[in-house]
Amino acid sequence: MAKKNKTVYLGMIGDIMHPGLINIINEGAKYGDLMIGLFTDKAIATHKRLPYLNYEQRKNVIENIKGVSCIVPQDDWNYVPNLIKYKPDFMIHGDDWKEGPSKYLREQAFKVMEEIGGKIIEIPYTKGISASGLKETIDSLGVTPQARLSSLHRLISAKPIVRIIESHNGLTGLIAEHTSVDVNGQHKEFDGMWASSLTDSTSKGKPDIEAVDLTTRLHDLNDTLEVTTKPVIFDGDTGGKNEHFIFTVRTLERLGISAVIIEDKVGLKQNSLFGTDAVQTQDTIEGFCSKIKAGKNAQITRDFMVIARIESLIAGKPVEDALERAFAYVAAGADGIMIHSRNKDGQDIKEFCLRFRQKDDHTPIVAVPTTYNQFTEEELASWGINVVIYANHMLRSAYPAMVKCAKRILETSRSLEASDEYCMPIKEILNLIPGTKQ
Ligand code: SPV
Ligand code: MG
């Protein structure tokens, strides 16, 4: 029955195969040669979590399904660019896009297909099974360390900018994992977590001077890992001695951590946000390069990243010094550069990024805009930044709220006012943790 000269377009992510997808492929193939518009990681990342399989793996599966004639990449969440490019005679889609967030995609696809003289076929959505339902089931099983570890690399390649938020316990891990908003029809959530030395130390009532040892930090990080699936970037402080750093790398990999960031400081480490108010002694370029090399030689997975953090601007040195170090650290094997500053205008960071990008267009740049927080992610991305870390915001927002509540109890000699004004209802806290109710 197939009319060989007609083309049928079917857009799909194709991550989890199920009978509903086979049904739509079979239906589509009845109308002509079935062209699959396979969503690229980049197209998906603007709207959803990355699929389990990467593009090549998904392509490999789908091109071997009976009824599929060819596969083309769909680089946009919207079907329109590919419909204009390939001008198919038909487009086929499940009728579930008539309502909900995909409605606008349907309207635009109808408009374009009419303009090019094509037709849209809508088939009843297969009841009782869907990729998102299956995904939820798989997600509830958790994630393997290897899958979590490699996901940061994929996110950096797929997204204009990767959005990371600090987590220092299980509860903040849940916030990082599950909080989402819809802004102008776009679904937004955090891509991963930052294990901050500042908030790990502060939440223990200790100063951020490497006084909380690695074993303790990793023990606590386990609480975040238990309840999340997203990638973690670990704040490795100075990385310690080279001989110790190689053990750190191995341990982090084993836990499924995606990256460690080490800073080029020596001696007693003080938090960078003190700037020159504290003594900030930088390592020599040679000294820090040897630490990077030791870490890179120690890792056993392909995807683990050792990111070099440059403290020149924190120590009051010029952008020139930061650039010289950046190129040397990349040459030594660093998988990314974190450039830090506590200046409020952000101009030193911008200059660094633009000048770095003139010579290096691919090494990921990580930024921690705690002080220059007026810039949006879009602006930071336009400077060439790939990863933005909101490094301390969970702890900084929780602490004042807790102090306010404690003071209110003292002022009123009871908890009525504090509960009414500052606390979430008991019912909500009881149901906050997934799986509470049996
Ligand atoms: C941290 O969060 O511990 C950091 C970033 O290292 S900063 O506090 O800005 O130095
Ligand atoms: Mg730190």
XYZ file of C-alpha atoms and ligand atoms in Angstrom:
449
model
C 0.000 0.000 0.000
C 2.974 2.311 0.620
C 3.248 5.086 -1.925
C 6.967 5.187 -2.405
C 7.278 8.760 -3.554
C 5.559 10.303 -0.525
C 7.456 11.267 2.597
C 6.079 11.048 6.118
C 7.725 12.958 8.968
C 7.719 11.605 12.506
C 9.544 13.502 15.240
C 10.700 11.441 18.196
C 13.130 11.249 21.084
C 13.268 7.458 20.830
C 14.928 6.845 24.178
C 12.662 4.156 25.553
C 11.076 1.906 22.981
C 7.514 0.786 23.667
C 4.465 -0.495 21.764
C 3.042 3.021 21.338
C 6.071 4.071 19.306
C 6.027 0.927 17.190
C 2.357 1.603 16.507
C 2.996 5.131 15.273
C 5.931 3.941 13.142
C 3.703 1.281 11.558
C 0.927 3.785 10.943
C 3.301 6.359 9.460
C 4.916 3.842 7.117
C 1.498 3.159 5.548
C 1.497 6.640 4.044
C 4.956 6.574 2.435
C 8.667 6.630 3.239
C 8.976 7.297 6.937
C 11.511 9.947 7.877
C 12.288 10.067 11.598
C 13.190 13.502 12.923
C 15.302 12.326 15.831
C 15.583 14.966 18.553
C 19.207 15.791 19.314
C 20.412 16.097 22.928
C 20.532 19.852 22.326
C 16.866 19.984 21.269
C 15.816 17.932 24.280
C 17.951 19.761 26.835
C 16.035 23.006 26.362
C 12.867 21.296 27.608
C 13.589 18.116 29.511
C 16.232 16.068 31.240
C 18.652 14.412 28.850
C 17.595 10.984 27.542
C 19.336 7.889 28.892
C 20.835 7.094 25.477
C 22.804 9.645 23.488
C 21.895 10.602 19.910
C 24.082 8.002 18.210
C 22.775 5.206 20.423
C 19.150 6.190 19.825
C 19.797 6.488 16.079
C 21.325 3.041 16.063
C 18.215 1.532 17.621
C 15.656 3.374 15.534
C 17.252 2.931 12.125
C 16.933 -0.796 12.669
C 13.190 -0.726 13.224
C 11.049 -2.052 10.377
C 9.225 0.729 8.575
C 11.827 3.438 9.183
C 13.270 4.779 5.909
C 15.692 7.388 7.129
C 16.707 9.439 10.137
C 17.438 13.161 10.218
C 18.422 15.168 13.274
C 15.794 17.458 14.750
C 17.852 20.174 16.393
C 14.955 22.216 17.721
C 12.125 21.366 20.117
C 9.774 22.828 17.520
C 9.016 20.769 14.382
C 8.793 23.838 12.142
C 12.462 24.170 11.032
C 12.594 20.547 9.851
C 9.158 20.685 8.220
C 10.329 23.677 6.199
C 13.639 21.995 5.398
C 12.303 18.578 4.320
C 8.808 19.553 3.105
C 7.233 16.144 3.837
C 3.893 15.182 2.299
C 2.677 14.050 5.697
C 3.521 14.548 9.303
C 2.306 12.016 11.821
C 1.824 12.652 15.549
C -0.109 11.163 18.457
C -3.262 13.098 19.290
C -1.997 13.800 22.828
C -0.564 17.140 21.660
C -4.032 18.670 21.280
C -3.979 19.763 24.902
C -1.290 20.830 27.326
C 2.162 22.290 26.802
C 2.593 20.907 23.262
C -0.496 22.665 21.926
C 1.505 25.519 20.426
C 3.757 23.036 18.592
C 0.659 21.531 17.013
C -0.713 24.897 15.912
C 2.586 25.895 14.320
C 3.035 22.524 12.630
C -0.485 22.734 11.120
C 0.263 26.197 9.776
C 3.512 25.165 8.120
C 2.130 21.914 6.690
C -0.715 23.837 5.149
C 1.728 26.307 3.595
C 3.802 23.522 2.028
C 0.718 21.638 0.858
C 1.119 18.717 3.254
C -1.159 17.024 5.718
C -0.983 16.110 9.375
C -2.151 12.686 10.475
C -3.093 12.375 14.108
C -3.462 8.931 15.559
C -5.002 8.016 18.890
C -2.468 7.999 21.647
C -1.749 4.444 22.815
C -3.387 4.168 26.202
C -1.701 2.758 29.259
C 1.881 3.179 28.093
C 4.056 6.209 27.483
C 7.734 7.062 27.444
C 7.290 9.577 30.250
C 5.515 7.002 32.433
C 8.295 4.490 31.795
C 10.885 7.171 32.468
C 9.316 7.900 35.833
C 9.483 4.215 36.725
C 13.134 3.990 35.689
C 13.995 7.245 37.492
C 12.459 5.926 40.681
C 15.052 3.140 40.592
C 17.782 5.792 40.835
C 20.945 6.102 38.795
C 24.202 4.209 38.521
C 27.404 6.021 39.516
C 28.722 5.718 35.940
C 25.595 7.190 34.352
C 25.575 10.070 36.823
C 29.288 10.698 36.355
C 29.121 10.957 32.565
C 25.997 13.118 32.488
C 27.862 16.392 33.135
C 29.891 16.020 29.948
C 26.740 15.450 27.945
C 24.975 18.412 29.524
C 27.878 20.727 28.725
C 27.771 19.677 25.062
C 23.993 19.882 24.844
C 23.132 23.096 26.687
C 24.055 26.738 26.116
C 24.786 26.917 29.855
C 24.604 24.280 32.589
C 22.903 25.428 35.798
C 24.261 24.055 39.084
C 23.035 24.728 42.613
C 24.706 24.075 45.944
C 23.526 21.135 48.007
C 24.846 20.334 51.481
C 22.401 17.657 52.634
C 19.621 15.353 51.515
C 16.951 18.019 51.757
C 18.797 20.518 49.575
C 19.533 17.610 47.223
C 15.791 17.062 46.874
C 15.327 20.746 46.098
C 18.029 20.620 43.421
C 16.570 17.436 41.965
C 12.880 18.342 41.891
C 12.402 22.110 41.827
C 11.153 23.331 38.474
C 9.297 26.279 37.006
C 7.679 27.051 33.688
C 8.665 30.438 32.343
C 7.143 31.570 29.044
C 6.282 28.015 28.117
C 9.782 26.799 28.895
C 10.416 24.184 31.528
C 13.367 25.083 33.766
C 15.176 23.121 36.426
C 18.670 22.738 37.836
C 21.060 20.475 35.974
C 23.121 19.356 38.936
C 24.607 20.035 42.348
C 27.688 21.751 43.767
C 29.262 20.227 46.866
C 30.567 23.503 48.290
C 33.390 23.625 50.832
C 31.858 26.823 52.241
C 28.413 25.389 52.902
C 29.705 21.946 53.913
C 31.894 23.654 56.537
C 29.417 26.305 57.606
C 26.603 23.823 58.119
C 28.924 22.072 60.579
C 29.744 25.332 62.337
C 33.318 25.185 61.027
C 35.336 27.732 59.005
C 35.969 27.144 55.302
C 39.687 26.356 55.730
C 39.846 22.684 54.784
C 39.199 21.864 58.451
C 36.381 19.471 57.566
C 38.272 16.486 56.202
C 37.489 14.762 52.929
C 36.131 11.583 54.497
C 33.580 13.579 56.491
C 32.546 15.634 53.476
C 32.074 12.542 51.338
C 30.131 10.829 54.074
C 27.703 13.742 54.126
C 27.637 14.052 50.343
C 26.231 10.553 50.350
C 22.969 12.025 51.694
C 22.666 14.139 48.550
C 23.613 11.190 46.333
C 21.013 8.950 47.963
C 18.088 11.123 46.918
C 19.234 12.532 43.574
C 20.195 11.439 40.076
C 21.737 14.638 38.719
C 25.487 15.209 38.337
C 27.604 16.571 41.187
C 30.593 18.890 40.951
C 32.806 18.570 44.008
C 34.622 21.542 45.495
C 38.040 20.000 46.096
C 39.536 23.132 47.729
C 43.298 23.098 46.979
C 43.274 19.375 46.290
C 45.903 18.979 49.022
C 49.194 17.288 48.262
C 49.575 15.651 44.840
C 50.003 12.303 46.536
C 46.672 12.761 48.318
C 44.830 14.236 45.338
C 45.143 11.037 43.322
C 43.205 9.181 45.999
C 40.568 11.911 46.031
C 40.050 11.530 42.282
C 39.613 7.771 42.530
C 37.186 8.067 45.440
C 35.085 10.691 43.686
C 34.887 8.595 40.535
C 33.806 5.561 42.495
C 30.934 7.594 43.974
C 29.827 8.812 40.544
C 30.900 12.435 40.984
C 31.332 14.124 37.597
C 34.025 16.673 38.320
C 36.341 18.051 40.946
C 37.344 21.695 40.967
C 40.675 22.447 42.599
C 41.970 25.941 43.225
C 45.517 27.098 42.614
C 46.180 28.166 46.188
C 48.726 26.925 48.703
C 49.100 27.228 52.445
C 46.147 27.734 54.743
C 43.174 28.109 52.442
C 40.790 30.967 53.156
C 37.459 31.424 51.417
C 37.916 33.318 48.158
C 35.169 35.807 48.932
C 37.475 37.404 51.536
C 39.526 38.467 48.516
C 42.638 40.362 49.537
C 41.247 40.835 53.075
C 42.817 37.428 53.728
C 46.218 36.111 52.713
C 45.632 34.282 49.426
C 48.819 32.605 48.264
C 48.776 31.124 44.801
C 50.718 28.064 43.750
C 53.329 28.401 41.013
C 52.117 27.514 37.535
C 54.460 24.509 37.482
C 53.325 23.355 40.916
C 49.635 23.476 40.040
C 50.171 21.892 36.621
C 51.809 18.935 38.299
C 48.760 18.518 40.548
C 46.419 18.603 37.537
C 48.554 15.991 35.788
C 48.598 13.768 38.886
C 44.794 13.884 39.007
C 44.339 13.226 35.301
C 46.741 10.292 35.416
C 44.879 8.806 38.359
C 41.376 8.764 36.893
C 40.037 5.536 35.477
C 36.816 6.639 33.784
C 36.848 8.572 30.532
C 34.370 11.245 31.578
C 35.601 12.424 34.986
C 36.662 16.067 34.821
C 39.439 17.826 36.685
C 38.630 21.520 36.544
C 41.316 24.075 37.386
C 40.189 27.066 39.395
C 42.157 30.256 38.976
C 42.456 32.556 41.958
C 44.457 35.378 40.341
C 41.563 37.864 40.387
C 40.741 36.918 43.996
C 44.377 37.581 44.929
C 44.281 41.021 43.264
C 46.303 40.068 40.197
C 45.442 41.185 36.657
C 43.435 39.306 34.016
C 46.719 38.753 32.180
C 47.964 36.533 35.001
C 44.707 34.551 35.016
C 44.945 34.000 31.254
C 48.546 32.814 31.407
C 47.566 30.301 34.067
C 44.440 29.204 32.198
C 46.347 28.256 29.054
C 49.027 26.486 31.088
C 46.448 24.528 33.090
C 44.595 23.446 29.937
C 47.911 22.366 28.411
C 48.562 20.312 31.562
C 45.295 18.440 30.972
C 42.614 20.402 32.842
C 39.157 19.565 31.450
C 37.773 22.978 32.295
C 38.630 26.312 33.854
C 36.835 27.967 36.727
C 37.534 31.652 36.897
C 36.634 33.336 40.161
C 36.358 36.948 41.268
C 34.592 38.832 43.984
C 34.364 42.085 42.045
C 30.809 43.262 41.777
C 30.840 44.635 38.250
C 31.843 41.338 36.609
C 34.016 43.131 34.074
C 37.178 41.216 34.978
C 35.349 37.914 34.460
C 33.899 39.109 31.173
C 37.301 40.270 29.909
C 38.885 36.974 30.954
C 36.226 34.914 29.169
C 36.259 36.912 25.950
C 40.061 36.839 25.756
C 40.244 33.148 26.662
C 37.700 32.321 23.975
C 39.782 34.125 21.302
C 42.366 31.362 21.656
C 40.322 28.462 22.997
C 36.787 27.959 21.755
C 36.005 24.663 23.448
C 37.424 24.197 26.962
C 34.474 24.641 29.326
C 34.498 27.754 31.507
C 32.830 27.605 34.915
C 31.745 30.749 36.762
C 30.465 31.393 40.269
C 28.599 34.701 40.054
C 28.031 35.226 43.772
C 29.042 38.893 43.766
C 28.353 39.810 40.129
C 24.869 38.350 40.371
C 23.161 40.961 38.201
C 23.973 39.007 35.034
C 21.510 36.445 33.691
C 22.547 33.018 32.509
C 22.012 34.161 28.920
C 24.465 37.012 29.418
C 27.051 34.764 31.056
C 26.676 32.272 28.201
C 27.260 35.057 25.692
C 30.690 35.655 27.273
C 31.543 31.998 26.646
C 30.688 30.590 30.064
C 29.429 26.975 30.005
C 28.599 26.249 33.624
C 27.112 28.581 36.222
C 27.252 27.618 39.889
C 24.911 29.124 42.477
C 27.406 28.213 45.148
C 25.840 28.903 48.542
C 22.229 29.943 48.049
C 20.466 27.076 49.803
C 22.350 27.656 53.041
C 22.291 31.450 52.793
C 18.532 31.487 52.371
C 17.821 28.888 55.065
C 19.919 30.432 57.840
C 18.179 33.843 58.120
C 14.793 32.125 57.992
C 15.769 29.861 60.890
C 17.178 32.720 62.975
C 13.983 34.723 62.449
C 11.902 31.802 63.658
C 14.144 31.205 66.705
C 13.933 34.893 67.673
C 10.164 34.927 67.351
C 9.871 32.017 69.797
C 12.071 33.893 72.283
C 10.085 37.108 71.875
C 6.674 35.504 72.404
C 7.573 32.701 74.826
C 5.624 30.303 72.635
C 5.668 28.995 69.092
C 2.236 30.137 67.875
C 3.474 33.280 66.123
C 6.648 31.670 64.804
C 4.640 28.778 63.348
C 2.061 31.020 61.747
C 4.568 33.473 60.328
C 7.590 31.397 59.391
C 6.824 27.683 59.355
C 5.327 25.370 56.809
C 2.266 23.426 57.973
C 2.914 20.127 59.777
C 0.911 18.329 57.114
C 3.264 19.592 54.437
C 6.450 18.639 56.264
C 5.058 15.166 56.902
C 4.498 14.664 53.208
C 7.595 16.448 51.990
C 9.783 13.397 51.587
C 8.824 11.147 48.684
C 7.734 7.705 49.852
C 6.726 8.890 53.350
C 3.190 7.550 53.157
C 3.102 3.781 52.878
C 32.511 27.322 47.764
O 31.297 27.359 47.541
O 32.991 26.763 48.742
C 33.451 27.968 46.845
C 33.007 29.129 46.062
O 34.584 27.549 46.798
S 33.430 30.522 46.981
O 32.795 30.403 48.305
O 32.958 31.677 46.277
O 34.883 30.551 47.136
Mg 35.092 26.337 48.399
